[in-house]
Short mmCIF file of C-alpha atoms in Angstrom, two decimals:
data_model
loop_
_atom_site.label_atom_id
_atom_site.label_comp_id
_atom_site.label_asym_id
_atom_site.label_seq_id
_atom_site.Cartn_x
_atom_site.Cartn_y
_atom_site.Cartn_z
CA MET F 293 4.09 -23.35 43.60
CA LEU F 294 2.52 -20.48 41.74
CA SER F 295 -1.19 -19.97 42.20
CA LYS F 296 -3.48 -20.37 39.21
CA ARG F 297 -4.11 -16.63 39.27
CA GLN F 298 -0.40 -15.84 39.20
CA SER F 299 0.28 -18.35 36.45
CA LYS F 300 -2.55 -16.96 34.32
CA TYR F 301 -1.33 -13.40 34.81
CA PHE F 302 2.30 -14.11 33.99
CA LYS F 303 1.43 -16.23 30.97
CA SER F 304 -0.98 -13.61 29.61
CA LEU F 305 1.95 -11.22 29.11
CA GLN F 306 3.06 -13.32 26.16
CA LEU F 307 0.23 -11.60 24.24
CA LYS F 308 0.46 -7.99 23.07
CA LYS F 309 -3.06 -7.00 24.16
CA TYR F 310 -2.36 -8.01 27.75
CA ARG F 311 1.09 -6.39 27.72
CA GLN F 312 -0.61 -3.16 26.67
CA LEU F 313 -3.41 -3.59 29.20
CA GLU F 314 -1.06 -4.27 32.12
CA ALA F 315 1.88 -2.17 30.83
CA LYS F 316 4.17 -5.08 31.70
CA PHE F 317 6.38 -7.50 29.77
CA LEU F 318 8.36 -10.69 30.37
CA VAL F 319 12.11 -11.20 30.49
CA GLU F 320 13.36 -14.80 30.58
CA GLY F 321 16.62 -16.61 31.25
CA ALA F 322 19.64 -15.83 33.39
CA LYS F 323 21.25 -13.29 31.02
CA GLY F 324 18.13 -11.23 30.39
CA VAL F 325 16.92 -11.27 33.99
CA GLU F 326 20.30 -10.25 35.40
CA GLU F 327 20.58 -7.44 32.84
CA VAL F 328 17.15 -6.02 33.62
CA LEU F 329 17.75 -6.22 37.39
CA ARG F 330 20.84 -4.06 36.91
CA SER F 331 19.09 -1.55 34.64
CA SER F 332 16.76 1.38 35.29
CA TYR F 333 13.67 -0.71 34.41
CA GLN F 334 11.15 -1.26 37.21
CA VAL F 335 10.86 -4.97 37.99
CA GLU F 336 7.50 -5.97 39.42
CA SER F 337 8.14 -9.68 40.01
CA LEU F 338 11.20 -11.90 39.99
CA LEU F 339 10.59 -15.63 39.66
CA GLY F 340 13.62 -17.84 40.03
CA THR F 341 14.81 -21.28 40.95
CA ALA F 342 16.46 -21.57 44.36
CA GLU F 343 19.86 -22.00 42.72
CA PHE F 344 19.46 -18.90 40.57
CA LEU F 345 18.14 -16.71 43.38
CA ASN F 346 21.00 -17.78 45.65
CA ARG F 347 23.46 -16.56 43.01
CA LEU F 348 22.04 -13.04 43.13
CA SER F 349 23.07 -10.54 45.77
CA GLU F 350 20.46 -9.18 48.16
CA ARG F 351 20.97 -5.74 46.64
CA VAL F 352 20.16 -7.02 43.15
CA LYS F 353 17.13 -9.01 44.31
CA ALA F 354 15.85 -5.93 46.14
CA ARG F 355 15.35 -4.29 42.74
CA ALA F 356 12.21 -6.43 42.34
CA ASN F 357 9.00 -5.55 44.18
CA GLU F 358 8.46 -9.25 44.92
CA VAL F 359 10.68 -12.32 44.71
CA ILE F 360 9.08 -15.73 44.18
CA GLU F 361 10.98 -19.00 44.39
CA ALA F 362 9.76 -21.22 41.57
CA LYS F 363 10.50 -24.57 40.04
CA GLU F 364 11.72 -24.95 36.48
CA ALA F 365 8.31 -26.40 35.59
CA ASP F 366 6.67 -23.15 36.76
CA LEU F 367 9.00 -21.07 34.60
CA LEU F 368 8.28 -23.20 31.56
CA GLN F 369 4.55 -23.03 32.18
CA VAL F 370 4.33 -19.22 32.20
CA GLY F 371 7.21 -18.41 29.83
CA THR F 372 8.20 -19.16 26.26
CA PHE F 373 11.53 -20.96 26.78
CA LYS F 374 11.76 -24.73 26.26
CA THR F 375 14.34 -24.88 29.05
CA ASN F 376 14.84 -22.33 31.82
CA LYS F 377 16.73 -23.32 34.95
CA ALA F 378 17.22 -19.72 36.03
CA GLY F 379 14.43 -17.18 36.20
CA LEU F 380 11.81 -14.89 34.75
CA ALA F 381 11.00 -11.26 35.46
CA VAL F 382 7.83 -9.22 35.02
CA VAL F 383 8.90 -5.69 34.09
CA LYS F 384 7.04 -2.39 33.78
CA ILE F 385 6.88 -0.88 30.29
CA PRO F 386 8.31 2.66 30.52
CA ILE F 387 6.33 5.63 29.25
CA GLN F 388 7.58 6.65 25.81
CA SER F 389 9.19 10.09 25.87
CA GLN F 390 8.97 12.73 23.15
CA LEU F 391 10.81 11.73 19.98
CA SER F 392 13.52 14.03 18.69
CA ALA F 393 16.42 13.78 16.27
CA ASP F 394 19.90 15.13 16.96
CA LYS F 395 21.77 15.78 13.70
CA ASN F 396 25.04 14.98 15.47
CA GLU F 397 23.81 11.51 16.46
CA LEU F 398 23.47 8.34 14.42
CA ILE F 399 19.87 7.16 14.73
CA LEU F 400 18.43 3.94 13.36
CA ALA F 401 14.94 4.06 11.81
CA LEU F 402 13.04 0.85 11.01
CA ASP F 403 10.20 0.72 8.50
CA GLY F 404 7.90 -2.29 8.76
CA ILE F 405 10.31 -4.78 10.32
CA ASN F 406 7.65 -7.28 11.39
CA ASP F 407 9.75 -10.32 12.26
CA PRO F 408 10.44 -10.33 16.04
CA GLY F 409 13.71 -12.21 15.64
CA ASN F 410 15.02 -9.65 13.16
CA LEU F 411 14.03 -6.75 15.41
CA GLY F 412 15.75 -8.35 18.40
CA THR F 413 18.89 -8.94 16.36
CA ILE F 414 18.91 -5.33 15.14
CA ILE F 415 18.63 -4.04 18.72
CA ARG F 416 21.59 -6.20 19.70
CA ILE F 417 23.57 -4.93 16.71
CA ALA F 418 22.71 -1.34 17.59
CA ASP F 419 23.96 -1.94 21.13
CA TRP F 420 27.22 -3.35 19.76
CA TYR F 421 27.84 -0.20 17.73
CA GLY F 422 26.74 2.17 20.48
CA ILE F 423 23.51 3.30 18.84
CA ASN F 424 21.33 4.70 21.61
CA ASN F 425 18.07 5.31 19.75
CA ILE F 426 15.92 3.32 17.35
CA ILE F 427 12.70 4.80 15.97
CA CYS F 428 10.21 2.31 14.52
CA SER F 429 7.18 2.64 12.28
CA GLU F 430 3.93 1.73 13.97
CA ASP F 431 3.71 -1.54 11.99
CA THR F 432 7.10 -2.75 13.18
CA ALA F 433 7.08 -5.74 15.57
CA ASP F 434 6.44 -5.02 19.25
CA VAL F 435 9.75 -4.58 21.07
CA TYR F 436 8.20 -6.21 24.17
CA ASN F 437 7.31 -9.41 22.32
CA PRO F 438 9.15 -12.20 24.21
CA LYS F 439 10.89 -13.28 20.98
CA VAL F 440 12.29 -9.76 20.56
CA ILE F 441 13.36 -9.41 24.19
CA ASN F 442 14.98 -12.84 24.25
CA SER F 443 16.94 -12.32 21.03
CA THR F 444 18.39 -8.99 22.23
CA MET F 445 20.35 -10.86 24.93
CA GLY F 446 19.84 -7.95 27.31
CA SER F 447 20.59 -5.17 24.81
CA PHE F 448 17.05 -3.82 25.16
CA THR F 449 18.15 -2.33 28.50
CA ARG F 450 20.67 -0.04 26.76
CA VAL F 451 18.96 0.86 23.46
CA LYS F 452 15.86 3.06 23.54
CA VAL F 453 13.24 1.82 21.05
CA SER F 454 10.40 4.22 20.23
CA TYR F 455 7.40 4.01 17.91
CA GLY F 456 5.74 6.74 15.91
CA LYS F 457 4.93 8.15 12.49
CA LEU F 458 8.25 7.83 10.69
CA LYS F 459 7.27 10.21 7.90
CA GLU F 460 6.63 13.06 10.35
CA PHE F 461 9.68 12.23 12.47
CA ILE F 462 12.04 12.25 9.48
CA ALA F 463 10.43 15.24 7.74
CA GLU F 464 10.70 17.37 10.87
CA SER F 465 14.32 16.44 11.53
CA ASP F 466 17.26 18.44 10.23
CA CYS F 467 19.27 15.32 9.48
CA ARG F 468 20.79 13.53 6.57
CA VAL F 469 18.69 10.48 5.81
CA TYR F 470 20.45 7.36 4.55
CA GLY F 471 18.16 4.79 3.00
CA ALA F 472 19.16 1.24 2.04
CA LEU F 473 17.98 0.96 -1.58
CA LEU F 474 19.02 -1.31 -4.46
CA GLU F 475 19.52 1.78 -6.64
CA GLY F 476 21.61 3.61 -4.02
CA GLN F 477 25.28 4.51 -4.17
CA SER F 478 27.75 1.91 -2.97
CA ILE F 479 28.15 2.35 0.77
CA TYR F 480 31.89 1.86 0.30
CA LYS F 481 32.02 5.07 -1.77
CA SER F 482 29.54 7.14 0.23
CA ASP F 483 30.39 10.08 2.46
CA LEU F 484 28.93 8.83 5.73
CA LYS F 485 28.14 11.35 8.48
CA PRO F 486 25.80 11.32 11.49
CA GLY F 487 22.11 11.21 10.61
CA ILE F 488 19.20 8.82 10.29
CA VAL F 489 19.81 5.33 8.87
CA LEU F 490 16.56 3.99 7.43
CA MET F 491 16.12 0.24 6.95
CA GLY F 492 13.07 -1.39 5.37
CA SER F 493 11.56 -4.84 5.57
CA GLU F 494 12.95 -7.70 3.51
CA SER F 495 9.63 -8.32 1.76
CA HIS F 496 8.65 -4.73 0.89
CA GLY F 497 11.72 -2.59 1.43
CA ILE F 498 11.31 1.06 2.37
CA SER F 499 7.82 2.45 1.73
CA GLU F 500 7.28 4.92 -1.11
CA GLU F 501 6.33 7.79 1.21
CA LEU F 502 9.62 7.43 3.07
CA ARG F 503 11.74 6.97 -0.05
CA LYS F 504 10.93 10.57 -0.96
CA LEU F 505 12.60 11.76 2.26
CA ILE F 506 15.91 9.96 1.68
CA THR F 507 18.76 12.38 1.03
CA ASP F 508 21.51 9.76 0.66
CA PRO F 509 20.45 6.46 -0.94
CA ILE F 510 23.00 3.74 -0.21
CA LYS F 511 23.39 0.07 -1.05
CA ILE F 512 25.59 -2.87 -0.12
CA PRO F 513 27.11 -4.13 -3.39
CA GLY F 514 26.63 -7.85 -3.89
CA ARG F 515 29.06 -10.14 -5.71
CA GLY F 516 27.10 -13.38 -5.77
CA GLY F 517 23.68 -14.57 -6.78
CA ALA F 518 21.62 -13.98 -3.61
CA GLU F 519 18.58 -11.79 -4.17
CA SER F 520 18.88 -9.94 -0.88
CA LEU F 521 20.41 -9.86 2.59
CA ASN F 522 18.64 -10.54 5.86
CA VAL F 523 17.75 -7.12 7.29
CA GLY F 524 19.69 -7.81 10.49
CA VAL F 525 22.83 -8.68 8.52
CA ALA F 526 22.33 -5.66 6.27
CA THR F 527 21.98 -3.37 9.29
CA ALA F 528 25.25 -4.68 10.72
CA VAL F 529 27.09 -4.09 7.44
CA VAL F 530 25.69 -0.58 7.08
CA LEU F 531 26.51 0.46 10.65
CA ASP F 532 29.96 -1.04 10.47
CA ASN F 533 30.75 1.18 7.48
CA PHE F 534 29.69 4.30 9.33
CA PHE F 535 32.28 3.60 11.99
CA ARG F 536 34.87 2.32 9.53
CA ASN F 537 34.85 5.73 7.86
#
């Protein structure tokens, strides 16, 4: 069984202030844990049921600094899943490197996406389309929130997510800036090249200060009566058109 001290420590990482204090985050479930063990992330602790740990090779388990056999009840106590018969990992948050924009690369920029589920979905979509970098405004949801990590289904290990002042990042780049706006040109008629794809929140859209930096306003034409698209769905449609062209 886990000690009270261990349980308290692992559980505390559900909260942002403790993730920042410890520079650690949680990964839960078989898919996420296996992905992070095979990535470049540093795994501090691996908690797993006997069955799950026996499935892993010694080489993979050696990626963790410590391996703790745990019961499902332990995993549920310290994690966020309602069922978890596999494992949980405590992972070191990497130091954010200097942000830079390559005009030959397609970069996703997120302005005020505060729903963790939407952010996780967008990271997974970016991974599907081979987007390597996402730059987020400082008020975007925390990528290390368990809800974000869980909804990426392991894609967080392949997509670099950075935070910073979007206005400065975009203004200093030498890139075309595509912004999803209701008054933009139909994406089906737009000349789509590498650059920065800027997506705003469903409730507020792209902020006024960033709208001024958009060089290529685009929109997804609607044919029905819905007021708007979920930002994750909209991101998928937009990225798909970049590769379609």
